[in-house]
Coordinates of C-alpha atoms and ligand atoms in Angstrom, one line a residue:
M203 CA -0.1 0.1 -0.1
L204 CA 1.3 3.6 -0.5
D205 CA 2.4 5.3 2.4
K206 CA 2.4 8.8 1.8
L207 CA 2.8 11.7 -0.9
N208 CA 6.4 12.0 -1.4
H209 CA 6.4 14.8 -3.7
I210 CA 4.7 16.3 -7.0
G211 CA 6.5 16.8 -9.9
I212 CA 5.9 19.5 -12.3
A213 CA 8.1 19.4 -16.0
V214 CA 9.3 22.8 -17.1
P215 CA 11.2 23.9 -20.0
D216 CA 13.3 26.5 -18.2
L217 CA 14.6 25.5 -14.5
D218 CA 16.2 28.7 -13.6
A219 CA 13.0 30.9 -14.9
A220 CA 10.6 28.3 -12.8
A221 CA 12.8 28.7 -9.9
I222 CA 13.0 32.3 -9.8
I223 CA 8.6 32.1 -10.1
Y224 CA 8.6 29.1 -7.1
R225 CA 11.4 29.9 -4.7
D226 CA 11.3 33.9 -5.1
V227 CA 7.7 34.8 -6.1
L228 CA 5.6 32.0 -4.4
G229 CA 8.3 31.8 -1.6
L230 CA 8.8 28.1 -1.6
E231 CA 11.9 26.8 0.3
V232 CA 14.5 25.1 -2.1
I233 CA 15.8 21.8 0.0
G234 CA 17.7 20.4 -3.0
E235 CA 19.2 20.1 -6.4
E236 CA 20.0 17.2 -8.6
I237 CA 20.7 16.0 -11.7
V238 CA 19.6 12.8 -12.3
E239 CA 21.6 11.1 -15.2
D240 CA 19.5 8.0 -15.5
Q241 CA 16.2 9.9 -16.0
K242 CA 18.2 12.7 -18.1
V243 CA 16.6 15.7 -15.7
R244 CA 18.0 18.2 -13.9
T245 CA 15.6 18.9 -10.6
L246 CA 14.8 21.5 -8.1
M247 CA 13.1 20.3 -4.8
L248 CA 11.1 22.9 -3.1
K249 CA 9.1 22.6 -0.1
V250 CA 5.8 24.2 1.0
G251 CA 4.4 23.0 4.5
Q252 CA 4.2 19.2 4.5
V253 CA 4.7 19.3 0.4
T254 CA 7.6 18.5 -1.7
I255 CA 7.5 19.9 -5.3
E256 CA 10.0 18.9 -7.9
L257 CA 10.6 20.8 -10.8
L258 CA 12.1 18.8 -13.7
E259 CA 13.9 20.1 -16.5
P260 CA 15.3 18.1 -19.3
T261 CA 19.0 17.5 -20.0
A262 CA 18.7 16.1 -23.3
P263 CA 16.3 15.8 -26.3
D264 CA 15.6 12.1 -25.4
S265 CA 14.7 13.0 -21.8
P266 CA 11.3 11.6 -21.0
I267 CA 10.5 15.1 -20.1
S268 CA 11.5 16.6 -23.2
S269 CA 8.8 14.6 -24.9
F270 CA 6.2 15.4 -22.1
L271 CA 6.9 19.1 -22.8
E272 CA 6.4 18.5 -26.6
K273 CA 3.1 17.1 -26.0
R274 CA 2.0 18.9 -23.2
G275 CA 3.8 22.0 -22.9
G276 CA 4.9 21.7 -19.1
G277 CA 2.5 20.9 -16.1
I278 CA 2.2 18.3 -13.4
H279 CA 4.2 15.3 -14.9
H280 CA 3.9 13.0 -11.7
L281 CA 3.1 12.0 -8.4
A282 CA 5.3 10.1 -6.2
Y283 CA 4.3 8.0 -3.1
D284 CA 6.5 6.6 -0.5
V285 CA 6.1 2.5 -0.2
M286 CA 7.9 0.4 2.3
D287 CA 8.8 -2.8 0.1
L288 CA 8.8 -1.6 -3.6
E289 CA 9.6 -5.2 -4.9
A290 CA 6.3 -6.3 -3.1
E291 CA 4.2 -3.5 -4.1
L292 CA 5.3 -4.0 -7.8
A293 CA 4.6 -7.6 -8.0
R294 CA 1.1 -6.7 -6.2
M295 CA -0.1 -4.0 -8.5
K296 CA 1.1 -6.1 -11.5
K297 CA -1.1 -9.1 -10.5
A298 CA -3.9 -6.6 -10.0
G299 CA -3.6 -5.4 -13.8
L300 CA -1.6 -2.3 -13.5
R301 CA 0.8 -1.5 -16.1
L302 CA 4.1 -1.0 -14.8
I303 CA 6.7 1.3 -16.8
D304 CA 9.4 -0.4 -14.7
E305 CA 9.2 -4.1 -13.8
T306 CA 12.3 -3.8 -11.5
P307 CA 13.2 -0.9 -9.2
R308 CA 15.8 1.7 -10.6
I309 CA 17.5 4.4 -8.8
G310 CA 16.1 7.9 -8.7
A311 CA 17.0 11.2 -7.2
G312 CA 18.6 10.8 -3.8
G313 CA 19.8 7.2 -4.9
H314 CA 16.3 5.9 -3.5
R315 CA 14.9 2.9 -5.4
I316 CA 12.1 4.0 -7.5
A317 CA 9.8 2.6 -10.2
F318 CA 7.0 4.3 -12.6
I319 CA 3.4 2.9 -13.3
H320 CA 2.0 3.7 -16.3
P321 CA -0.4 6.7 -16.3
K322 CA -3.2 4.6 -18.6
S323 CA -3.5 2.6 -15.1
T324 CA -3.8 5.3 -12.8
G325 CA -6.6 8.0 -13.9
G326 CA -3.9 9.5 -16.6
V327 CA -1.3 10.6 -14.0
L328 CA 2.2 9.4 -14.0
T329 CA 3.1 7.5 -10.5
E330 CA 6.1 6.9 -9.1
L331 CA 7.3 4.9 -6.0
I332 CA 9.7 5.5 -4.0
E333 CA 11.1 3.0 -1.5
S334 CA 11.3 5.0 1.7
E335 CA 14.4 3.9 4.2
S336 CA 13.2 2.2 7.0
Ligands
CO159 CO1 9.7 12.6 -8.9

């Protein structure tokens, strides 16, 4: 089962321009910045209350974020949830008929084990599962 919402991912064409809005105008607190080579993205994590927002900018034309920006021009890209046992959750969800993008975990931001569920299975929203350290 899902534990809690970890973050909301938002695709942006220009991370520095988006940072000015989110950090300086909206006043969200920056809590991290990272390049995730595996997903070809540059990320900025910001916090507002209990919620973390992850801004995502592509670092290559073949980044998944590049194709999202081409199709949608930016916007909410995914919701990420914490889970205790990622392999067990993936097996359970597959058995329930959900379409998995990652059948096995891969390494995401912060070195965490992550996996994505196809948006076709989750109401049109790409879903990321993150194994929480316990
Ligand atoms: Co994410």
